[in-house]
Amino acid sequence: MGDQNWRPFVYGGLASCIAEFGTFPIDTSKTRLQVQGQKLDANHAELKYRGMIDCLLKISRQEGVSALYAGIWPAVLRQATYGTIKFGTYYSLKKLAIRQYGNESVTLNVACAVTAGAVSSAIANPTDVLKVRMQIRGSHGNVSLVGCFKDVYTQEGISGLWKGVNPTAQRAAVIAAVELPVYDYCKSHLMNAFGDQVGNHFISSFVASLGSAVASTPIDVVRTRLMNQRNLKEKRNVTTTHIYKGTIDCFIRTFKNEGFWAFYKGFIPAWFRMGPWNIIFFITYEQLKKLY
């Protein structure tokens, strides 16, 4: 590995962690909105929050502001692994592919992004499970990162840490396939107007975030619900081993019981998070590249 090849990995990981700290409360509201109102039968449908702002206000009033950051440490740990591997792999694969084929293309970028997104998210899935569990419990859970890990491992075994890995990998592949190539495409086409400056990075990352939010939210809803199954079982006193048998079953039951728009629960906070997250990430990433 050459002297420069490690830099996309380090820059990607650092920028991801910074972006995560800046947008985590919005992610918490997204997670809470995605799991509310699940209908296990005709009598179960609880809607506690009316939207992102209402959710943020109720969490801070009823559970304290610290509850908005419940799960921040597994989230940062996730970004330190997922972000490092995803962005480092994407830019490294793209560099190798350009050397091999000579030209950069949308197809090449999408292929590199899908590979990087799916592999990195599958590796980081345990941290995602812990993050979701801690976000939903909030201040009521009163459990640390290590405590949450022990709870999942003791009650559900090693497989519990990989719950939702299929939709997680699919979601990450979709996000990467839209987000990274769109960012690169917008950035290259805005060079004449803005140059390689913050204004270009801001606009390109904002456009990329909208596309990835639209494409990935349905998969994200299913992923969150699968990861939260045991919490929901305990809350509803359900004795079955699994509320959802898998990704397809969760898609079907959600659509049957709650309709198409259930797949876009949490879309507004998802976009509001992806927008600032991508802006912070790409501006930080580009500045790190220039700095070193």
mmCIF file of C-alpha atoms in Angstrom:
data_model
loop_
_atom_site.group_PDB
_atom_site.id
_atom_site.type_symbol
_atom_site.label_atom_id
_atom_site.label_comp_id
_atom_site.label_asym_id
_atom_site.label_seq_id
_atom_site.Cartn_x
_atom_site.Cartn_y
_atom_site.Cartn_z
ATOM 1 C CA MET A 1 0.000 0.000 0.000
ATOM 2 C CA GLY A 2 1.397 3.366 -1.032
ATOM 3 C CA ASP A 3 2.035 6.255 1.289
ATOM 4 C CA GLN A 4 -1.188 7.997 0.234
ATOM 5 C CA ASN A 5 -3.569 5.010 0.216
ATOM 6 C CA TRP A 6 -4.377 5.146 3.929
ATOM 7 C CA ARG A 7 -5.603 8.735 3.806
ATOM 8 C CA PRO A 8 -9.157 8.162 2.441
ATOM 9 C CA PHE A 9 -9.744 5.676 5.292
ATOM 10 C CA VAL A 10 -8.520 8.028 8.034
ATOM 11 C CA TYR A 11 -10.198 11.122 6.570
ATOM 12 C CA GLY A 12 -13.443 9.208 6.042
ATOM 13 C CA GLY A 13 -13.490 7.942 9.624
ATOM 14 C CA LEU A 14 -12.673 11.318 11.199
ATOM 15 C CA ALA A 15 -15.181 13.223 9.067
ATOM 16 C CA SER A 16 -17.884 10.608 9.789
ATOM 17 C CA CYS A 17 -17.416 10.895 13.574
ATOM 18 C CA ILE A 18 -17.565 14.708 13.460
ATOM 19 C CA ALA A 19 -20.726 14.605 11.338
ATOM 20 C CA GLU A 20 -22.324 12.068 13.703
ATOM 21 C CA PHE A 21 -21.867 14.291 16.774
ATOM 22 C CA GLY A 22 -23.393 17.236 14.928
ATOM 23 C CA THR A 23 -26.578 15.483 13.797
ATOM 24 C CA PHE A 24 -27.263 12.726 16.343
ATOM 25 C CA PRO A 25 -30.395 14.205 18.032
ATOM 26 C CA ILE A 26 -32.120 14.289 14.629
ATOM 27 C CA ASP A 27 -31.187 10.629 14.141
ATOM 28 C CA THR A 28 -32.741 9.803 17.521
ATOM 29 C CA SER A 29 -36.023 11.441 16.482
ATOM 30 C CA LYS A 30 -35.933 9.522 13.175
ATOM 31 C CA THR A 31 -35.515 6.209 15.008
ATOM 32 C CA ARG A 32 -38.356 6.922 17.449
ATOM 33 C CA LEU A 33 -40.708 7.925 14.605
ATOM 34 C CA GLN A 34 -39.868 4.802 12.598
ATOM 35 C CA VAL A 35 -40.852 2.357 15.339
ATOM 36 C CA GLN A 36 -44.003 4.067 16.612
ATOM 37 C CA GLY A 37 -47.419 2.936 15.420
ATOM 38 C CA GLN A 38 -46.417 -0.633 14.579
ATOM 39 C CA LYS A 39 -49.585 -2.724 14.284
ATOM 40 C CA LEU A 40 -49.156 -6.286 15.486
ATOM 41 C CA ASP A 41 -52.921 -6.655 15.305
ATOM 42 C CA ALA A 42 -55.950 -4.403 14.896
ATOM 43 C CA ASN A 43 -55.695 -3.065 18.462
ATOM 44 C CA HIS A 44 -52.052 -2.040 18.609
ATOM 45 C CA ALA A 45 -51.141 1.340 17.187
ATOM 46 C CA GLU A 46 -49.446 3.918 19.368
ATOM 47 C CA LEU A 47 -48.527 7.341 18.019
ATOM 48 C CA LYS A 48 -46.636 9.275 20.654
ATOM 49 C CA TYR A 49 -44.947 11.824 18.399
ATOM 50 C CA ARG A 50 -46.559 14.004 15.705
ATOM 51 C CA GLY A 51 -43.344 14.741 13.847
ATOM 52 C CA MET A 52 -39.662 15.539 14.176
ATOM 53 C CA ILE A 53 -39.993 18.778 16.175
ATOM 54 C CA ASP A 54 -42.643 17.309 18.481
ATOM 55 C CA CYS A 55 -40.452 14.259 19.011
ATOM 56 C CA LEU A 56 -37.352 16.315 19.853
ATOM 57 C CA LEU A 57 -39.310 18.520 22.272
ATOM 58 C CA LYS A 58 -41.041 15.626 24.043
ATOM 59 C CA ILE A 59 -37.834 13.654 24.466
ATOM 60 C CA SER A 60 -36.007 16.667 25.932
ATOM 61 C CA ARG A 61 -38.916 17.590 28.237
ATOM 62 C CA GLN A 62 -39.863 14.111 29.430
ATOM 63 C CA GLU A 63 -36.478 12.388 29.451
ATOM 64 C CA GLY A 64 -33.967 15.217 29.500
ATOM 65 C CA VAL A 65 -31.733 16.628 26.790
ATOM 66 C CA SER A 66 -29.213 13.851 27.407
ATOM 67 C CA ALA A 67 -31.762 11.339 26.058
ATOM 68 C CA LEU A 68 -31.301 12.909 22.614
ATOM 69 C CA TYR A 69 -27.754 11.560 22.729
ATOM 70 C CA ALA A 70 -28.635 8.099 24.063
ATOM 71 C CA GLY A 71 -26.676 5.724 21.872
ATOM 72 C CA ILE A 72 -24.091 8.282 20.752
ATOM 73 C CA TRP A 73 -21.094 6.108 21.663
ATOM 74 C CA PRO A 74 -22.109 3.039 19.637
ATOM 75 C CA ALA A 75 -22.973 5.509 16.857
ATOM 76 C CA VAL A 76 -19.492 7.030 16.976
ATOM 77 C CA LEU A 77 -17.970 3.552 17.191
ATOM 78 C CA ARG A 78 -20.069 2.624 14.146
ATOM 79 C CA GLN A 79 -18.807 5.615 12.183
ATOM 80 C CA ALA A 80 -15.233 4.878 13.217
ATOM 81 C CA THR A 81 -15.614 1.458 11.560
ATOM 82 C CA TYR A 82 -18.350 1.943 8.945
ATOM 83 C CA GLY A 83 -17.270 5.428 7.857
ATOM 84 C CA THR A 84 -13.606 4.506 7.750
ATOM 85 C CA ILE A 85 -14.185 1.369 5.674
ATOM 86 C CA LYS A 86 -16.945 2.812 3.452
ATOM 87 C CA PHE A 87 -15.296 6.011 2.273
ATOM 88 C CA GLY A 88 -11.784 4.619 2.274
ATOM 89 C CA THR A 89 -12.867 1.586 0.235
ATOM 90 C CA TYR A 90 -14.931 3.684 -2.190
ATOM 91 C CA TYR A 91 -12.184 6.128 -3.075
ATOM 92 C CA SER A 92 -9.530 3.393 -3.118
ATOM 93 C CA LEU A 93 -11.620 1.152 -5.406
ATOM 94 C CA LYS A 94 -12.418 4.095 -7.667
ATOM 95 C CA LYS A 95 -8.748 4.990 -7.928
ATOM 96 C CA LEU A 96 -7.838 1.402 -8.836
ATOM 97 C CA ALA A 97 -10.668 1.166 -11.367
ATOM 98 C CA ILE A 98 -9.636 4.408 -13.071
ATOM 99 C CA ARG A 99 -6.084 3.091 -13.338
ATOM 100 C CA GLN A 100 -7.424 -0.133 -14.842
ATOM 101 C CA TYR A 101 -9.995 1.286 -17.278
ATOM 102 C CA GLY A 102 -8.646 4.768 -17.835
ATOM 103 C CA ASN A 103 -11.869 6.752 -17.428
ATOM 104 C CA GLU A 104 -14.231 7.552 -14.583
ATOM 105 C CA SER A 105 -17.902 6.741 -15.252
ATOM 106 C CA VAL A 106 -21.213 6.720 -13.355
ATOM 107 C CA THR A 107 -21.406 2.925 -13.658
ATOM 108 C CA LEU A 108 -17.906 2.536 -12.219
ATOM 109 C CA ASN A 109 -18.668 4.911 -9.350
ATOM 110 C CA VAL A 110 -21.944 3.139 -8.509
ATOM 111 C CA ALA A 111 -20.260 -0.288 -8.506
ATOM 112 C CA CYS A 112 -17.505 0.938 -6.175
ATOM 113 C CA ALA A 113 -20.046 2.651 -3.901
ATOM 114 C CA VAL A 114 -22.356 -0.388 -3.640
ATOM 115 C CA THR A 115 -19.433 -2.640 -2.728
ATOM 116 C CA ALA A 116 -18.048 -0.217 -0.144
ATOM 117 C CA GLY A 117 -21.455 0.473 1.425
ATOM 118 C CA ALA A 118 -22.604 -3.133 1.736
ATOM 119 C CA VAL A 119 -19.315 -4.507 3.107
ATOM 120 C CA SER A 120 -18.725 -1.713 5.625
ATOM 121 C CA SER A 121 -22.298 -1.739 6.998
ATOM 122 C CA ALA A 122 -22.322 -5.527 7.445
ATOM 123 C CA ILE A 123 -19.085 -5.338 9.454
ATOM 124 C CA ALA A 124 -20.414 -2.489 11.620
ATOM 125 C CA ASN A 125 -23.920 -3.967 12.172
ATOM 126 C CA PRO A 126 -23.457 -4.790 15.903
ATOM 127 C CA THR A 127 -22.798 -1.122 16.709
ATOM 128 C CA ASP A 128 -25.932 -0.201 14.753
ATOM 129 C CA VAL A 129 -28.052 -2.636 16.807
ATOM 130 C CA LEU A 130 -26.720 -1.161 20.060
ATOM 131 C CA LYS A 131 -27.337 2.388 18.826
ATOM 132 C CA VAL A 132 -30.972 1.679 17.886
ATOM 133 C CA ARG A 133 -31.713 -0.091 21.193
ATOM 134 C CA MET A 134 -30.216 2.733 23.255
ATOM 135 C CA GLN A 135 -31.953 5.456 21.217
ATOM 136 C CA ILE A 136 -35.386 3.890 21.723
ATOM 137 C CA ARG A 137 -34.858 3.256 25.430
ATOM 138 C CA GLY A 138 -33.554 6.796 25.947
ATOM 139 C CA SER A 139 -33.111 7.851 29.556
ATOM 140 C CA HIS A 140 -35.507 5.085 30.679
ATOM 141 C CA GLY A 141 -33.011 2.429 29.611
ATOM 142 C CA ASN A 142 -30.258 3.785 31.872
ATOM 143 C CA VAL A 143 -27.747 1.408 30.317
ATOM 144 C CA SER A 144 -24.203 1.943 29.072
ATOM 145 C CA LEU A 145 -22.688 0.805 25.797
ATOM 146 C CA VAL A 146 -21.081 -2.196 27.528
ATOM 147 C CA GLY A 147 -24.290 -2.929 29.449
ATOM 148 C CA CYS A 148 -26.363 -2.862 26.274
ATOM 149 C CA PHE A 149 -23.891 -5.174 24.559
ATOM 150 C CA LYS A 150 -24.027 -7.652 27.461
ATOM 151 C CA ASP A 151 -27.827 -7.523 27.478
ATOM 152 C CA VAL A 152 -28.111 -8.269 23.755
ATOM 153 C CA TYR A 153 -25.453 -10.978 23.847
ATOM 154 C CA THR A 154 -26.866 -12.659 26.982
ATOM 155 C CA GLN A 155 -30.506 -12.612 25.859
ATOM 156 C CA GLU A 156 -30.128 -13.176 22.121
ATOM 157 C CA GLY A 157 -26.636 -14.542 21.540
ATOM 158 C CA ILE A 158 -24.159 -13.450 18.915
ATOM 159 C CA SER A 159 -26.878 -13.520 16.246
ATOM 160 C CA GLY A 160 -28.688 -10.719 18.096
ATOM 161 C CA LEU A 161 -25.862 -8.373 17.181
ATOM 162 C CA TRP A 162 -26.463 -9.065 13.514
ATOM 163 C CA LYS A 163 -30.236 -8.573 13.522
ATOM 164 C CA GLY A 164 -31.271 -6.548 10.506
ATOM 165 C CA VAL A 165 -27.940 -7.075 8.750
ATOM 166 C CA ASN A 166 -29.578 -7.772 5.371
ATOM 167 C CA PRO A 167 -31.613 -4.539 5.184
ATOM 168 C CA THR A 168 -28.681 -2.698 6.780
ATOM 169 C CA ALA A 169 -26.364 -3.811 3.985
ATOM 170 C CA GLN A 170 -29.065 -3.120 1.370
ATOM 171 C CA ARG A 171 -29.718 0.348 2.794
ATOM 172 C CA ALA A 172 -26.020 1.170 2.912
ATOM 173 C CA ALA A 173 -25.579 -0.040 -0.656
ATOM 174 C CA VAL A 174 -28.498 2.117 -1.825
ATOM 175 C CA ILE A 175 -27.259 5.189 0.070
ATOM 176 C CA ALA A 176 -23.722 4.754 -1.204
ATOM 177 C CA ALA A 177 -24.915 4.067 -4.765
ATOM 178 C CA VAL A 178 -26.853 7.355 -4.775
ATOM 179 C CA GLU A 179 -24.887 9.573 -2.403
ATOM 180 C CA LEU A 180 -21.269 9.120 -3.478
ATOM 181 C CA PRO A 181 -21.686 9.124 -7.294
ATOM 182 C CA VAL A 182 -24.198 12.025 -7.124
ATOM 183 C CA TYR A 183 -21.783 14.020 -4.969
ATOM 184 C CA ASP A 184 -18.888 13.347 -7.341
ATOM 185 C CA TYR A 185 -21.066 14.123 -10.383
ATOM 186 C CA CYS A 186 -22.373 17.424 -8.946
ATOM 187 C CA LYS A 187 -18.944 18.442 -7.723
ATOM 188 C CA SER A 188 -17.324 17.906 -11.125
ATOM 189 C CA HIS A 189 -20.104 19.785 -12.962
ATOM 190 C CA LEU A 190 -19.976 22.723 -10.551
ATOM 191 C CA MET A 191 -16.220 23.179 -10.842
ATOM 192 C CA ASN A 192 -16.495 25.906 -13.481
ATOM 193 C CA ALA A 193 -18.967 27.916 -11.392
ATOM 194 C CA PHE A 194 -17.573 27.408 -7.880
ATOM 195 C CA GLY A 195 -14.217 25.704 -8.194
ATOM 196 C CA ASP A 196 -13.053 23.167 -5.626
ATOM 197 C CA GLN A 197 -14.378 25.300 -2.771
ATOM 198 C CA VAL A 198 -16.786 25.023 0.180
ATOM 199 C CA GLY A 199 -19.711 26.367 -1.875
ATOM 200 C CA ASN A 200 -19.342 23.504 -4.341
ATOM 201 C CA HIS A 201 -19.003 20.931 -1.563
ATOM 202 C CA PHE A 202 -22.086 22.351 0.208
ATOM 203 C CA ILE A 203 -24.396 22.226 -2.828
ATOM 204 C CA SER A 204 -23.148 18.834 -4.013
ATOM 205 C CA SER A 205 -23.563 17.220 -0.593
ATOM 206 C CA PHE A 206 -27.066 18.688 -0.166
ATOM 207 C CA VAL A 207 -28.245 17.298 -3.513
ATOM 208 C CA ALA A 208 -26.692 13.924 -2.714
ATOM 209 C CA SER A 209 -28.454 13.767 0.662
ATOM 210 C CA LEU A 210 -31.926 14.325 -0.829
ATOM 211 C CA GLY A 211 -31.487 11.512 -3.316
ATOM 212 C CA SER A 212 -30.159 9.082 -0.736
ATOM 213 C CA ALA A 213 -32.955 9.915 1.761
ATOM 214 C CA VAL A 214 -35.688 9.221 -0.797
ATOM 215 C CA ALA A 215 -34.069 5.975 -1.924
ATOM 216 C CA SER A 216 -33.119 4.549 1.473
ATOM 217 C CA THR A 217 -35.885 5.485 3.957
ATOM 218 C CA PRO A 218 -38.161 2.459 3.247
ATOM 219 C CA ILE A 219 -35.269 0.063 3.851
ATOM 220 C CA ASP A 220 -34.234 2.070 6.909
ATOM 221 C CA VAL A 221 -37.716 1.680 8.464
ATOM 222 C CA VAL A 222 -37.563 -2.098 8.035
ATOM 223 C CA ARG A 223 -33.988 -2.239 9.345
ATOM 224 C CA THR A 224 -34.880 -0.249 12.484
ATOM 225 C CA ARG A 225 -37.924 -2.396 13.218
ATOM 226 C CA LEU A 226 -35.980 -5.636 12.873
ATOM 227 C CA MET A 227 -33.255 -4.361 15.178
ATOM 228 C CA ASN A 228 -35.841 -3.286 17.756
ATOM 229 C CA GLN A 229 -37.830 -6.546 17.852
ATOM 230 C CA ARG A 230 -36.962 -7.631 21.379
ATOM 231 C CA ASN A 231 -37.757 -4.184 22.825
ATOM 232 C CA LEU A 232 -41.163 -4.293 21.125
ATOM 233 C CA LYS A 233 -41.816 -7.848 22.327
ATOM 234 C CA GLU A 234 -41.161 -6.832 25.929
ATOM 235 C CA LYS A 235 -43.293 -3.699 25.644
ATOM 236 C CA ARG A 236 -46.272 -5.517 24.095
ATOM 237 C CA ASN A 237 -45.786 -8.740 26.105
ATOM 238 C CA VAL A 238 -45.587 -10.767 22.915
ATOM 239 C CA THR A 239 -44.383 -14.341 23.440
ATOM 240 C CA THR A 240 -43.471 -15.263 19.856
ATOM 241 C CA THR A 241 -39.763 -15.644 19.082
ATOM 242 C CA HIS A 242 -39.906 -13.115 16.259
ATOM 243 C CA ILE A 243 -42.475 -10.448 15.506
ATOM 244 C CA TYR A 244 -41.091 -10.258 11.985
ATOM 245 C CA LYS A 245 -39.635 -13.386 10.383
ATOM 246 C CA GLY A 246 -37.273 -11.384 8.219
ATOM 247 C CA THR A 247 -36.878 -8.474 5.814
ATOM 248 C CA ILE A 248 -39.588 -9.540 3.348
ATOM 249 C CA ASP A 249 -42.066 -10.368 6.126
ATOM 250 C CA CYS A 250 -41.468 -6.970 7.720
ATOM 251 C CA PHE A 251 -42.037 -5.212 4.375
ATOM 252 C CA ILE A 252 -45.270 -7.144 3.761
ATOM 253 C CA ARG A 253 -46.715 -6.756 7.263
ATOM 254 C CA THR A 254 -45.836 -3.069 7.463
ATOM 255 C CA PHE A 255 -47.485 -2.396 4.103
ATOM 256 C CA LYS A 256 -50.549 -4.536 4.946
ATOM 257 C CA ASN A 257 -51.119 -3.063 8.420
ATOM 258 C CA GLU A 258 -49.986 0.549 7.987
ATOM 259 C CA GLY A 259 -49.954 1.320 4.266
ATOM 260 C CA PHE A 260 -47.305 2.569 1.842
ATOM 261 C CA TRP A 261 -46.501 5.797 3.705
ATOM 262 C CA ALA A 262 -45.386 3.808 6.769
ATOM 263 C CA PHE A 263 -42.175 3.214 4.816
ATOM 264 C CA TYR A 264 -41.553 6.960 4.931
ATOM 265 C CA LYS A 265 -42.018 7.358 8.664
ATOM 266 C CA GLY A 266 -39.123 9.460 9.845
ATOM 267 C CA PHE A 267 -38.368 10.759 6.338
ATOM 268 C CA ILE A 268 -38.150 14.420 7.389
ATOM 269 C CA PRO A 269 -35.622 13.823 10.192
ATOM 270 C CA ALA A 270 -33.841 11.315 7.917
ATOM 271 C CA TRP A 271 -33.376 14.026 5.279
ATOM 272 C CA PHE A 272 -32.717 16.754 7.849
ATOM 273 C CA ARG A 273 -30.037 14.508 9.294
ATOM 274 C CA MET A 274 -28.571 13.375 5.974
ATOM 275 C CA GLY A 275 -28.378 16.951 4.702
ATOM 276 C CA PRO A 276 -26.280 18.404 7.553
ATOM 277 C CA TRP A 277 -24.460 15.065 8.003
ATOM 278 C CA ASN A 278 -23.320 15.011 4.379
ATOM 279 C CA ILE A 279 -22.507 18.714 4.388
ATOM 280 C CA ILE A 280 -20.392 18.375 7.544
ATOM 281 C CA PHE A 281 -18.811 15.161 6.293
ATOM 282 C CA PHE A 282 -17.861 16.242 2.785
ATOM 283 C CA ILE A 283 -16.667 19.713 3.800
ATOM 284 C CA THR A 284 -14.562 18.162 6.595
ATOM 285 C CA TYR A 285 -13.284 15.470 4.224
ATOM 286 C CA GLU A 286 -12.334 17.991 1.536
ATOM 287 C CA GLN A 287 -10.623 20.262 4.051
ATOM 288 C CA LEU A 288 -8.626 17.344 5.469
ATOM 289 C CA LYS A 289 -7.505 16.499 1.940
ATOM 290 C CA LYS A 290 -6.329 20.083 1.422
ATOM 291 C CA LEU A 291 -4.754 20.329 4.868
ATOM 292 C CA TYR A 292 -2.615 17.233 4.328
#
